[in-house]
Coordinates of C-alpha atoms in Angstrom, one line a residue:
X1 CA -49.1 20.9 -51.7
X2 CA -45.9 20.7 -53.7
X3 CA -45.3 23.5 -56.1
X4 CA -45.6 22.9 -59.9
X5 CA -42.2 22.1 -61.6
X6 CA -40.9 25.2 -63.1
X7 CA -39.2 25.1 -66.6
X8 CA -36.7 27.8 -67.3
X9 CA -35.6 28.0 -71.3
X10 CA -36.5 30.3 -74.3
X11 CA -40.0 30.3 -75.8
X12 CA -39.5 27.5 -78.2
X13 CA -38.8 23.7 -78.5
X14 CA -35.3 23.1 -78.3
X15 CA -34.0 20.3 -75.7
X16 CA -36.8 21.6 -73.4
X17 CA -39.5 20.1 -75.7
X18 CA -39.0 16.6 -74.7
X19 CA -39.4 17.7 -71.0
X20 CA -42.6 19.3 -71.7
X21 CA -43.9 16.2 -73.2
X22 CA -43.2 13.8 -70.5
X23 CA -44.4 16.1 -67.9
X24 CA -47.6 16.6 -69.8
X25 CA -47.9 12.6 -70.7
X26 CA -47.5 11.9 -66.9
X27 CA -50.4 14.4 -66.2
X28 CA -47.9 16.9 -64.3
X29 CA -48.9 20.5 -64.7
X30 CA -45.9 22.9 -65.0
X31 CA -44.9 26.5 -65.0
X32 CA -42.3 28.0 -67.5
X33 CA -40.2 31.1 -67.4
X34 CA -39.1 32.4 -70.7
X35 CA -35.8 33.8 -71.1
X36 CA -36.2 37.0 -73.2
X37 CA -32.8 38.7 -72.8
X38 CA -29.1 37.8 -72.3
X39 CA -29.3 39.6 -68.9
X40 CA -31.8 37.1 -67.6
X41 CA -29.5 34.4 -68.4
X42 CA -26.6 36.0 -67.1
X43 CA -28.2 36.6 -63.9
X44 CA -29.3 32.8 -63.3
X45 CA -25.4 32.2 -63.9
X46 CA -24.4 34.9 -61.6
X47 CA -26.8 33.5 -58.9
X48 CA -25.5 30.0 -59.2
X49 CA -28.8 28.6 -60.5
X50 CA -27.0 27.0 -63.4
X51 CA -24.8 24.2 -62.4
X52 CA -22.9 24.1 -65.8
X53 CA -24.2 27.7 -67.0
X54 CA -26.6 26.2 -69.5
X55 CA -30.3 25.6 -69.9
X56 CA -32.8 23.7 -69.9
X57 CA -33.3 24.2 -66.0
X58 CA -36.1 22.5 -64.3
X59 CA -36.9 23.4 -60.7
X60 CA -38.6 20.3 -59.1
X61 CA -38.8 18.7 -55.6
X62 CA -36.6 21.6 -54.3
X63 CA -33.9 20.8 -56.8
X64 CA -32.7 23.2 -59.7
X65 CA -31.9 20.4 -62.3
X66 CA -30.0 20.8 -65.4
X67 CA -28.7 18.3 -68.3
X68 CA -31.8 17.2 -70.4
X69 CA -31.2 13.4 -69.9
X70 CA -30.8 13.8 -66.0
X71 CA -34.1 15.7 -66.0
X72 CA -35.9 13.2 -68.3
X73 CA -34.6 10.2 -66.2
X74 CA -35.6 11.8 -63.1
X75 CA -39.3 12.7 -64.3
X76 CA -39.7 9.0 -65.9
X77 CA -38.6 7.5 -62.5
X78 CA -40.8 9.7 -60.4
X79 CA -43.8 9.2 -62.5
X80 CA -43.4 5.3 -63.2
X81 CA -42.5 5.6 -66.9
X82 CA -39.2 3.9 -66.7
X83 CA -40.1 0.2 -66.7
X84 CA -40.5 -2.4 -64.1
X85 CA -37.0 -3.7 -63.8
X86 CA -33.3 -2.7 -64.6
X87 CA -33.6 -4.6 -67.9
X88 CA -36.8 -3.0 -69.0
X89 CA -35.0 0.4 -68.3
X90 CA -31.9 -0.5 -70.2
X91 CA -34.3 -1.4 -73.3
X92 CA -36.2 2.2 -72.9
X93 CA -32.9 4.0 -72.7
X94 CA -31.6 2.4 -75.8
X95 CA -35.0 3.3 -77.7
X96 CA -34.8 6.8 -76.3
X97 CA -31.2 7.6 -76.8
X98 CA -32.1 6.8 -80.7
X99 CA -35.0 8.8 -80.5
X100 CA -33.1 11.6 -79.3
X101 CA -30.5 11.3 -82.0
X102 CA -33.0 11.5 -84.6
X103 CA -34.9 14.4 -82.8
X104 CA -31.6 16.5 -82.7
X105 CA -31.2 16.1 -86.5
X106 CA -34.7 17.3 -87.1
X107 CA -34.5 20.2 -84.3
X108 CA -31.6 21.7 -86.3
X109 CA -33.6 21.8 -89.8
X110 CA -35.0 25.3 -89.4
X111 CA -31.6 26.4 -88.6
X112 CA -29.9 25.4 -91.9
X113 CA -29.2 28.0 -94.6
X114 CA -31.3 27.9 -97.5
X115 CA -28.6 26.1 -100.0
X116 CA -28.3 23.3 -97.4
X117 CA -32.0 22.6 -96.5
X118 CA -32.8 20.0 -99.3
X119 CA -29.7 18.0 -98.4
X120 CA -30.5 18.2 -94.8
X121 CA -34.2 17.2 -95.4
X122 CA -32.8 14.2 -97.4
X123 CA -30.7 13.2 -94.5
X124 CA -33.7 13.4 -92.1
X125 CA -35.8 11.3 -94.3
X126 CA -33.0 8.7 -95.0
X127 CA -32.0 8.2 -91.3
X128 CA -35.7 8.1 -90.2
X129 CA -36.7 5.7 -92.7
X130 CA -33.8 3.3 -93.0
X131 CA -32.1 3.5 -89.7
X132 CA -34.7 4.2 -86.8
X133 CA -38.3 3.8 -87.7
X134 CA -37.5 0.2 -88.9
X135 CA -36.3 -0.7 -85.6
X136 CA -39.6 0.3 -83.8
X137 CA -41.8 -1.1 -86.5
X138 CA -40.3 -4.3 -86.2
X139 CA -40.1 -4.1 -82.4
X140 CA -44.0 -3.4 -82.1
X141 CA -44.5 -6.1 -84.7
X142 CA -42.6 -8.7 -83.0
X143 CA -44.2 -8.6 -79.6
X144 CA -47.5 -7.5 -80.8
X145 CA -48.2 -5.3 -77.7
X146 CA -49.4 -1.9 -77.7
X147 CA -46.2 -0.2 -76.3
X148 CA -42.5 -0.6 -77.0
X149 CA -41.3 -2.0 -73.8
X150 CA -43.3 -4.6 -71.3
X151 CA -46.7 -3.8 -72.5
X152 CA -46.8 -0.7 -70.3
X153 CA -46.6 2.9 -71.4
X154 CA -43.1 4.5 -70.7
X155 CA -41.2 7.3 -71.7
X156 CA -40.1 5.5 -74.9
X157 CA -43.4 5.6 -76.2
X158 CA -43.9 9.4 -75.3
X159 CA -40.4 10.2 -76.9
X160 CA -41.1 8.2 -80.0
X161 CA -44.5 9.9 -80.7
X162 CA -42.8 13.4 -80.1
X163 CA -40.2 12.7 -82.8
X164 CA -42.6 11.0 -85.4
X165 CA -44.7 14.2 -85.2
X166 CA -41.6 16.2 -85.9
X167 CA -40.6 13.9 -88.7
X168 CA -44.0 14.4 -90.2
X169 CA -43.3 18.2 -89.9
X170 CA -40.6 17.5 -92.5
X171 CA -42.6 14.9 -94.7
X172 CA -46.1 14.3 -93.8
X173 CA -46.2 10.8 -95.3
X174 CA -43.0 9.8 -93.8
X175 CA -44.8 6.8 -92.1
X176 CA -46.3 5.5 -95.4
X177 CA -44.2 2.3 -95.4
X178 CA -44.6 1.8 -91.5
X179 CA -47.9 0.6 -91.0
X180 CA -47.5 -0.6 -87.3
X181 CA -46.0 2.8 -86.5
X182 CA -49.1 4.5 -87.8
X183 CA -51.2 2.6 -85.5
X184 CA -48.7 3.2 -82.5
X185 CA -49.1 7.0 -83.5
X186 CA -52.9 6.8 -83.3
X187 CA -52.8 4.7 -80.2
X188 CA -50.5 6.7 -78.2
X189 CA -52.1 10.0 -79.2
X190 CA -55.2 9.2 -78.0
X191 CA -53.8 8.6 -74.4
X192 CA -55.9 11.4 -72.5
X193 CA -53.0 13.0 -71.1
X194 CA -51.1 13.2 -74.5
X195 CA -54.4 14.1 -76.4
X196 CA -54.7 17.2 -74.1
X197 CA -51.0 18.0 -74.8
X198 CA -51.9 17.7 -78.6
X199 CA -54.7 20.0 -78.2
X200 CA -54.5 24.0 -79.5
X201 CA -53.5 26.2 -76.6
X202 CA -51.3 23.6 -74.7
X203 CA -47.8 24.2 -73.7
X204 CA -46.6 22.3 -76.8
X205 CA -44.3 24.6 -78.9
X206 CA -44.3 24.9 -82.8
X207 CA -41.5 24.4 -84.9
X208 CA -38.7 27.0 -84.5
X209 CA -39.7 30.1 -86.3
X210 CA -36.5 31.7 -87.8
X211 CA -37.8 35.1 -86.7
X212 CA -37.2 33.9 -83.0
X213 CA -33.4 32.9 -83.9
X214 CA -31.9 36.1 -83.6
X215 CA -33.3 36.5 -80.0
X216 CA -32.2 32.8 -79.0
X217 CA -28.7 33.6 -80.4
X218 CA -28.5 37.0 -78.6
X219 CA -29.7 35.2 -75.3
X220 CA -26.8 32.7 -75.5
X221 CA -24.3 34.9 -77.4
X222 CA -23.9 32.4 -80.0
X223 CA -21.8 33.6 -82.9
X224 CA -20.5 36.6 -81.1
X225 CA -17.8 34.8 -79.1

């Protein structure tokens, strides 16, 4: 029996959260090792476990994988969440790259100083509702299918749902003008593996608690170099 994938990161969302989502959507159980101290992180570097001296790291199929996109690509390919041909894969990649762009902006919202939060929130709402969500709304409406690409469940659906839910944490009614995306959200949320991941007690992480921030900064020596 193959070992469960092992995820090494701090105990929070960050760039590992999309990996957790994709593994969960694929029905893959995984283990997590949380970095609590800078010494743990430095030991990984000293031992040569981190190819580019950074996390996330996922140990899977005998590999110690780093670089978030490479990890996600591998999981999607391995679990048939990457389309049926190269054209579908290209479309999935385009959709995913866009959701990751929006995801990145949302991810940094808790890190904003108090005086910048309102402006940053306005940026999230503006980009989500004028640049990104209209594209997915139109794509789903135009082809009239349940999923973004090829009428089959893919990583594009998983990562769009993840980002929608993050955007709703910033503004609960952010989908008010997007009825097709509202239906998409309900539909994808009810896929059994995802429904399980959305339940309390799963390995899904909450929004970054600012109380955790000093520990994260200390682990990676951010702001002290």
